[in-house]
Coordinates of C-alpha atoms in Angstrom, one line a residue:
M20 CA 51.5 9.0 -66.7
D21 CA 50.4 12.7 -65.0
P22 CA 51.8 12.7 -61.8
T23 CA 47.9 13.8 -60.6
E24 CA 44.0 13.0 -61.1
T25 CA 42.0 15.2 -59.2
G26 CA 38.9 17.1 -59.8
A27 CA 40.3 20.4 -57.8
A28 CA 41.8 23.6 -59.9
A29 CA 43.2 22.8 -63.7
A30 CA 46.4 24.7 -62.3
A31 CA 47.1 22.3 -59.1
D32 CA 46.6 19.2 -61.4
D33 CA 49.7 21.1 -64.0
P34 CA 51.8 23.1 -62.0
Q35 CA 54.4 25.1 -63.4
V36 CA 57.7 23.3 -62.9
R37 CA 61.2 25.3 -62.7
F38 CA 64.2 23.5 -62.1
V39 CA 67.1 25.7 -60.3
D40 CA 70.8 24.7 -60.2
R41 CA 72.6 28.0 -60.2
H42 CA 73.3 30.3 -56.8
D43 CA 72.4 33.1 -58.6
E44 CA 69.1 32.2 -59.4
V45 CA 67.9 30.9 -56.2
A46 CA 66.4 33.9 -54.7
A47 CA 64.6 35.6 -57.7
A48 CA 63.1 32.1 -58.1
L49 CA 61.8 31.7 -54.5
Q50 CA 59.9 35.0 -54.9
T51 CA 57.7 33.1 -58.1
V52 CA 56.3 31.0 -54.6
A53 CA 56.6 33.5 -52.2
A54 CA 53.4 32.9 -49.8
D55 CA 52.2 32.9 -45.8
V56 CA 52.5 29.0 -46.3
V57 CA 54.6 27.1 -48.8
G58 CA 55.1 23.5 -48.9
V59 CA 58.5 21.9 -49.0
D60 CA 59.8 18.9 -49.9
V61 CA 62.9 16.7 -50.1
E62 CA 64.1 13.8 -52.4
R63 CA 67.3 12.2 -51.0
A64 CA 70.0 9.8 -52.8
D65 CA 71.6 8.7 -49.7
A66 CA 70.6 4.9 -49.5
D67 CA 74.3 4.0 -49.8
R68 CA 75.5 6.7 -47.5
Y69 CA 76.1 7.2 -44.0
F70 CA 74.7 11.2 -44.3
R71 CA 71.4 11.8 -45.3
R72 CA 71.4 14.4 -48.6
A73 CA 69.0 16.0 -50.3
A74 CA 69.7 15.5 -53.9
L75 CA 66.6 17.9 -54.7
V76 CA 64.6 20.1 -52.3
Q77 CA 61.1 21.3 -53.5
V78 CA 59.3 24.7 -52.5
G79 CA 55.4 24.7 -54.1
V80 CA 52.6 26.5 -53.6
D81 CA 49.1 25.9 -55.5
G82 CA 50.4 25.6 -59.7
R83 CA 54.0 26.3 -59.2
C84 CA 56.9 24.4 -57.9
L85 CA 60.5 25.2 -57.6
L86 CA 62.7 22.3 -57.8
L87 CA 66.8 23.3 -56.3
D88 CA 69.0 20.6 -57.1
G89 CA 70.3 19.7 -54.5
V90 CA 73.8 17.9 -56.3
T91 CA 75.2 21.1 -57.6
L92 CA 73.8 23.8 -54.7
D93 CA 75.8 22.6 -51.7
T94 CA 74.2 25.3 -49.6
M95 CA 70.8 27.1 -49.8
P96 CA 71.4 30.2 -47.9
D97 CA 68.5 32.2 -50.0
L98 CA 66.1 29.4 -48.9
D99 CA 67.0 29.5 -45.1
V100 CA 66.3 33.4 -45.8
F101 CA 62.9 32.7 -47.7
L102 CA 61.7 30.4 -44.9
D103 CA 62.6 32.9 -41.9
A104 CA 60.7 35.2 -43.5
G105 CA 57.7 34.8 -41.6
R106 CA 56.3 32.0 -43.7
V107 CA 55.1 28.7 -42.5
A108 CA 57.2 25.6 -44.1
V109 CA 54.6 22.7 -44.6
L110 CA 55.8 19.5 -44.6
H111 CA 54.7 15.7 -44.3
A112 CA 56.8 13.8 -42.1
I113 CA 59.1 16.3 -40.9
E114 CA 61.8 14.1 -39.2
N115 CA 62.7 12.8 -42.8
D116 CA 63.7 15.9 -44.1
L117 CA 65.2 17.9 -41.2
E118 CA 68.9 16.4 -41.3
P119 CA 69.3 17.1 -44.8
L120 CA 68.0 20.4 -45.0
A121 CA 70.0 21.6 -41.8
A122 CA 73.4 20.0 -44.1
K123 CA 72.0 22.6 -46.9
G124 CA 71.9 25.2 -44.3
V125 CA 68.5 25.7 -44.0
V126 CA 66.5 25.5 -40.8
A127 CA 62.8 27.3 -41.3
D128 CA 61.4 29.4 -38.4
R129 CA 58.1 27.8 -38.5
V130 CA 56.7 24.8 -39.4
A131 CA 54.1 22.5 -39.7
D132 CA 53.7 18.3 -40.1
T133 CA 50.6 17.2 -42.2
A134 CA 51.4 14.0 -41.1
V135 CA 51.6 14.9 -37.2
A136 CA 48.5 16.3 -37.6
A137 CA 46.7 13.5 -39.8
A138 CA 47.5 10.8 -36.6
L139 CA 45.8 13.7 -34.1
L140 CA 42.6 13.8 -36.3
G141 CA 42.3 10.2 -36.8
L142 CA 43.3 10.5 -40.7
P143 CA 45.5 8.3 -43.2
T144 CA 49.1 9.2 -42.3
G145 CA 50.3 8.3 -45.8
L146 CA 50.9 11.5 -47.9
G147 CA 48.6 9.7 -50.7
G148 CA 45.9 8.5 -48.7
L149 CA 45.9 11.9 -47.0
L150 CA 45.5 13.7 -50.0
E151 CA 42.5 12.0 -51.3
A152 CA 40.9 11.7 -48.2
V153 CA 41.0 15.6 -47.4
L154 CA 41.2 17.3 -50.6
G155 CA 40.2 14.5 -53.2
V156 CA 44.0 14.7 -54.7
R157 CA 45.4 11.0 -56.1
L158 CA 48.8 10.8 -56.5
T159 CA 50.3 8.9 -59.2
A160 CA 50.5 5.2 -58.8
D161 CA 54.0 5.0 -59.2
K162 CA 54.8 6.7 -56.0
E163 CA 56.6 3.6 -54.8
A164 CA 59.0 3.3 -58.1
Y165 CA 59.5 7.0 -57.8
Q166 CA 60.6 6.8 -54.0
R167 CA 63.4 4.2 -55.3
A168 CA 64.9 6.2 -58.1
D169 CA 68.2 7.7 -57.9
W170 CA 67.3 11.3 -57.0
A171 CA 70.6 12.4 -57.9
E172 CA 70.4 11.4 -61.5
R173 CA 70.5 14.3 -64.3
P174 CA 68.8 15.5 -65.8
L175 CA 65.9 14.4 -64.1
S176 CA 63.0 12.7 -66.1
P177 CA 59.9 14.5 -67.3
G178 CA 58.0 12.2 -64.7
M179 CA 61.0 12.8 -61.6
S180 CA 60.2 16.1 -62.0
A181 CA 56.6 15.6 -62.3
Y182 CA 56.1 13.8 -59.4
A183 CA 58.2 16.0 -57.0
A184 CA 56.0 18.8 -58.0
G185 CA 52.9 16.8 -57.2
D186 CA 54.3 15.8 -54.1
V187 CA 54.6 19.3 -52.7
V188 CA 52.3 21.7 -54.6
H189 CA 49.3 20.8 -52.2
L190 CA 50.8 20.7 -49.1
P191 CA 49.9 24.3 -48.0
A192 CA 45.8 23.5 -49.1
L193 CA 46.4 20.3 -47.0
W194 CA 47.5 22.2 -44.2
N195 CA 45.0 25.2 -44.4
D196 CA 42.6 22.0 -44.0
L197 CA 44.3 20.1 -41.4
A198 CA 44.7 23.3 -39.2
A199 CA 40.8 24.0 -39.2
R200 CA 40.0 20.7 -38.4
L201 CA 42.4 20.9 -35.4
D202 CA 41.0 24.2 -34.1
A203 CA 37.3 22.7 -34.8
T204 CA 37.7 19.5 -32.7
G205 CA 40.2 21.4 -30.1
R206 CA 43.3 19.3 -30.6
R207 CA 45.5 22.2 -31.4
H208 CA 47.3 21.9 -28.6
W209 CA 47.6 18.2 -29.1
Y210 CA 49.4 18.9 -32.1
E211 CA 51.7 21.4 -30.9
Q212 CA 53.0 19.2 -28.5
E213 CA 53.3 16.6 -30.7
L214 CA 54.8 18.2 -33.2
E215 CA 57.7 19.6 -30.4
A216 CA 58.1 16.3 -29.4
T217 CA 58.6 15.1 -33.4
I218 CA 61.1 17.6 -34.0
Q219 CA 63.1 16.5 -31.2
R220 CA 63.9 13.4 -31.6
A221 CA 64.4 14.0 -35.3
I222 CA 67.3 16.4 -34.1
E223 CA 68.6 13.9 -31.0
P224 CA 71.2 10.9 -31.7
S225 CA 68.9 7.9 -32.4
R226 CA 71.9 5.2 -33.3
D227 CA 73.0 3.1 -30.4
W228 CA 74.1 -0.6 -30.4
T229 CA 71.1 -1.9 -28.4
K230 CA 68.5 -1.0 -30.7
V231 CA 70.4 -4.2 -33.3
K232 CA 67.2 -6.6 -33.5
G233 CA 68.1 -9.3 -30.7
S234 CA 70.6 -7.4 -28.8
G235 CA 68.5 -8.2 -25.5
R236 CA 68.6 -12.1 -26.0
L237 CA 72.4 -11.8 -26.3
S238 CA 74.3 -13.0 -23.1
P239 CA 76.3 -10.2 -21.3
Q240 CA 79.7 -11.2 -23.2
Q241 CA 77.8 -11.8 -26.1
R242 CA 76.0 -8.2 -25.8
A243 CA 80.0 -7.0 -25.1
M244 CA 81.1 -8.4 -28.6
L245 CA 78.2 -6.7 -30.7
R246 CA 78.8 -3.5 -29.1
S247 CA 82.5 -3.8 -30.1
V248 CA 81.7 -4.6 -33.4
W249 CA 78.8 -2.0 -33.9
E250 CA 81.0 0.7 -32.8
E251 CA 83.8 0.4 -35.0
R252 CA 81.3 0.0 -37.6
E253 CA 80.0 3.6 -36.8
R254 CA 83.1 4.8 -36.8
L255 CA 84.1 3.7 -40.0
A256 CA 80.5 4.2 -41.6
R257 CA 81.0 7.7 -40.6
E258 CA 84.4 8.3 -42.3
H259 CA 83.7 6.8 -45.1
D260 CA 79.9 8.2 -45.6
I261 CA 78.4 4.2 -45.7
A262 CA 75.1 3.1 -45.0
P263 CA 76.3 1.1 -41.8
N264 CA 74.1 -1.8 -42.9
R265 CA 76.1 -1.9 -46.3
L266 CA 79.2 -1.9 -44.6
L267 CA 78.1 -4.8 -42.3
H268 CA 74.4 -5.9 -42.1
D269 CA 73.2 -6.0 -38.4
D270 CA 72.3 -9.7 -38.9
V271 CA 76.1 -10.5 -39.9
M272 CA 76.9 -8.5 -36.5
R273 CA 74.3 -10.6 -34.6
S274 CA 75.7 -13.9 -35.9
I275 CA 79.6 -12.7 -35.0
A276 CA 78.4 -11.7 -31.2
L277 CA 76.8 -15.4 -31.4
E278 CA 79.7 -17.3 -32.8
P279 CA 82.7 -14.9 -33.2
P280 CA 85.2 -15.4 -36.4
R281 CA 88.7 -16.6 -35.8
T282 CA 90.1 -14.6 -38.4
A283 CA 89.8 -11.5 -40.5
P284 CA 88.9 -13.8 -44.1
Q285 CA 86.3 -16.0 -42.1
L286 CA 84.8 -12.6 -40.9
V287 CA 83.9 -11.8 -44.9
R288 CA 82.8 -14.8 -45.3
R289 CA 79.9 -14.3 -42.9
S290 CA 78.5 -11.6 -45.3
Q291 CA 76.4 -12.9 -48.5
R292 CA 76.6 -9.7 -50.3
R293 CA 79.1 -6.8 -51.0
R294 CA 82.1 -9.0 -49.8
N295 CA 84.8 -6.4 -51.6
L296 CA 83.7 -3.5 -49.9
L297 CA 84.2 -5.4 -46.2
R298 CA 87.2 -7.0 -47.5
R299 CA 88.2 -3.6 -47.6
Y300 CA 87.8 -2.5 -43.9
A301 CA 87.7 -6.1 -42.6
Q302 CA 90.9 -5.9 -40.5
E303 CA 89.5 -3.1 -38.5
L304 CA 86.3 -5.0 -37.7
F305 CA 88.2 -8.2 -37.0
D306 CA 90.5 -5.9 -34.3
A307 CA 87.1 -5.1 -32.7
V308 CA 86.0 -8.8 -32.9
E309 CA 89.2 -9.1 -30.5
R310 CA 88.8 -6.1 -28.3
G311 CA 84.9 -7.3 -27.7
A312 CA 86.2 -10.6 -26.6
A313 CA 88.0 -9.5 -24.1
A314 CA 85.6 -6.5 -22.7
E315 CA 84.2 -6.6 -19.7
P316 CA 80.1 -8.3 -20.2
E317 CA 77.3 -6.1 -20.8
A318 CA 74.7 -6.5 -18.5
R319 CA 71.2 -7.0 -20.3
E320 CA 69.4 -3.8 -19.4
T321 CA 66.6 -4.5 -17.0
S322 CA 63.8 -3.0 -14.9
G323 CA 64.7 -5.2 -12.1
H324 CA 61.2 -5.8 -11.7
R325 CA 60.4 -9.9 -11.8
W326 CA 56.9 -9.7 -13.8
T327 CA 53.9 -12.2 -12.3
D328 CA 51.1 -12.6 -13.5
A329 CA 49.4 -10.3 -11.7
D330 CA 51.6 -7.8 -13.2
R331 CA 50.7 -8.8 -16.8
S332 CA 47.0 -8.4 -15.9
V333 CA 47.4 -5.1 -15.1
Y334 CA 49.4 -4.3 -18.2
D335 CA 46.3 -5.9 -19.8
E336 CA 44.1 -3.9 -18.5
L337 CA 46.2 -0.3 -19.0
R338 CA 45.7 -1.3 -22.4
R339 CA 42.0 -1.5 -22.8
A340 CA 41.5 1.3 -21.5
R341 CA 43.8 2.8 -23.4
A342 CA 42.6 1.2 -26.7
E343 CA 38.6 2.5 -25.6
V344 CA 39.5 6.0 -25.2
A345 CA 41.7 5.9 -28.3
D346 CA 38.8 4.4 -30.2
A347 CA 36.3 7.3 -28.5
L348 CA 38.5 10.2 -29.9
G349 CA 38.9 7.8 -33.2
I350 CA 42.4 8.0 -33.2
D351 CA 45.2 4.8 -33.2
A352 CA 46.0 3.6 -29.7
G353 CA 49.8 3.9 -30.6
V354 CA 49.2 7.7 -31.2
L355 CA 47.2 8.3 -28.3
C356 CA 50.3 6.2 -25.9
P357 CA 52.8 3.5 -27.3
S358 CA 52.3 0.1 -25.3
K359 CA 55.4 -0.4 -24.2
P360 CA 55.6 2.8 -21.2
L361 CA 52.7 1.3 -19.6
W362 CA 55.1 -1.5 -18.7
R363 CA 56.8 1.3 -16.5
A364 CA 53.6 2.3 -14.7
V365 CA 53.0 -1.7 -14.0
A366 CA 56.4 -1.6 -12.2
G367 CA 56.2 1.9 -10.3
D368 CA 53.5 1.5 -8.1
P369 CA 52.1 4.6 -8.5
E370 CA 50.3 6.3 -6.0
D371 CA 47.8 8.3 -7.8
A372 CA 47.1 9.6 -11.1
T373 CA 49.6 12.3 -11.3
Q374 CA 52.8 9.7 -10.8
L375 CA 51.4 7.1 -13.0
C376 CA 51.6 9.5 -15.9
E377 CA 54.7 11.0 -14.9
M378 CA 56.0 7.2 -14.8
V379 CA 54.5 6.5 -18.2
E380 CA 56.0 10.2 -19.8
L381 CA 52.6 11.2 -20.7
R382 CA 53.0 15.0 -22.5
P383 CA 50.2 17.0 -21.1
W384 CA 47.5 17.0 -23.6
Q385 CA 47.7 12.7 -23.2
A386 CA 47.6 13.1 -19.4
E387 CA 44.3 15.2 -20.2
V388 CA 42.5 12.5 -21.9
L389 CA 44.5 9.8 -20.5
A390 CA 45.0 10.0 -16.5
E391 CA 41.5 9.1 -15.2
P392 CA 40.8 6.1 -17.1
L393 CA 44.3 4.6 -16.4
W394 CA 43.9 5.3 -12.8
A395 CA 40.6 3.6 -12.7
A396 CA 41.7 0.6 -14.7
Y397 CA 45.5 0.5 -12.4
V398 CA 43.4 0.6 -9.3
Q399 CA 40.4 -2.2 -10.1
A400 CA 43.2 -4.3 -11.7
R401 CA 45.6 -4.7 -8.4
A402 CA 42.2 -4.5 -6.2
D403 CA 41.5 -7.7 -8.3
H404 CA 44.4 -9.3 -7.6
D405 CA 45.3 -8.5 -4.2

């Protein structure tokens, strides 16, 4: 199946695709897609791995796309130089691609993220829906199948090559349109702040044992057990480049914390899948169980605030005020401000709007539109319960 169906230019429908797997060909090949704005995308083959690896890096403009082979090209210094030459690299959902690109030695000076821009404009954030809404481009109906494909497979099938190119050749035109809309709506500074925050989240370590689902409901001693096993699983996963959940699933870890096994074989039997893999590391994980049993209890994370019915009413009013502003702006309320941080304002008893915004950790653009409505809602809700 053709990867695109569109009324746009024929060149975009049927791009010229070149596969490059030799270091000495990369620099010259990149000149065929040299432009001020280029699309960049990464297809990964890391579902079972700890480290995120780029199996394929696509670089494209309208009508032309390079597929740089991440399997044979261990580093891509020529692409790094190419993207440092003042041009803008346009990606979609940049947080997924920065790490695998950096592993290839590629760090772009100037980047744009069409997903961030779309969210701030109230447009679909999925690439398929966004392309159709903005450019009238319809990507292949087999997108989900290709997302599950083995991108380390060689040679690439014609369908995989077409899909990879179809994702990236439209990004420059898409960004140009979204950038114009950001300027027209006065939201360019919103975008710049959100892009910076998105990049920062992508480069900061985010793995933490407290993010295991259900960890907050465990007792302090059970939390100590979970932490010990999680840290050992993390060490083994990094050392052997295994996806942590492939080695020992979070659900199994939680069951271990609730009811610790008495032997390494018992630990293996807790898992319903990949027991052969788990068996290799069972003793080390069981040693972590024993360390967890002897560890100091891990207290639950808490604000120290005892929530009252009045507090919950204040929180509901803050959410209502946020929703009204989001509706007026035509964006998702969660994009404007996530719900959970609003609890900090309830617990913190702010003295004014500025302090409330600081407690919720709003970025400047968010405070610009939310400070007055949130403060008014807070004051009224507190007055109603005094």
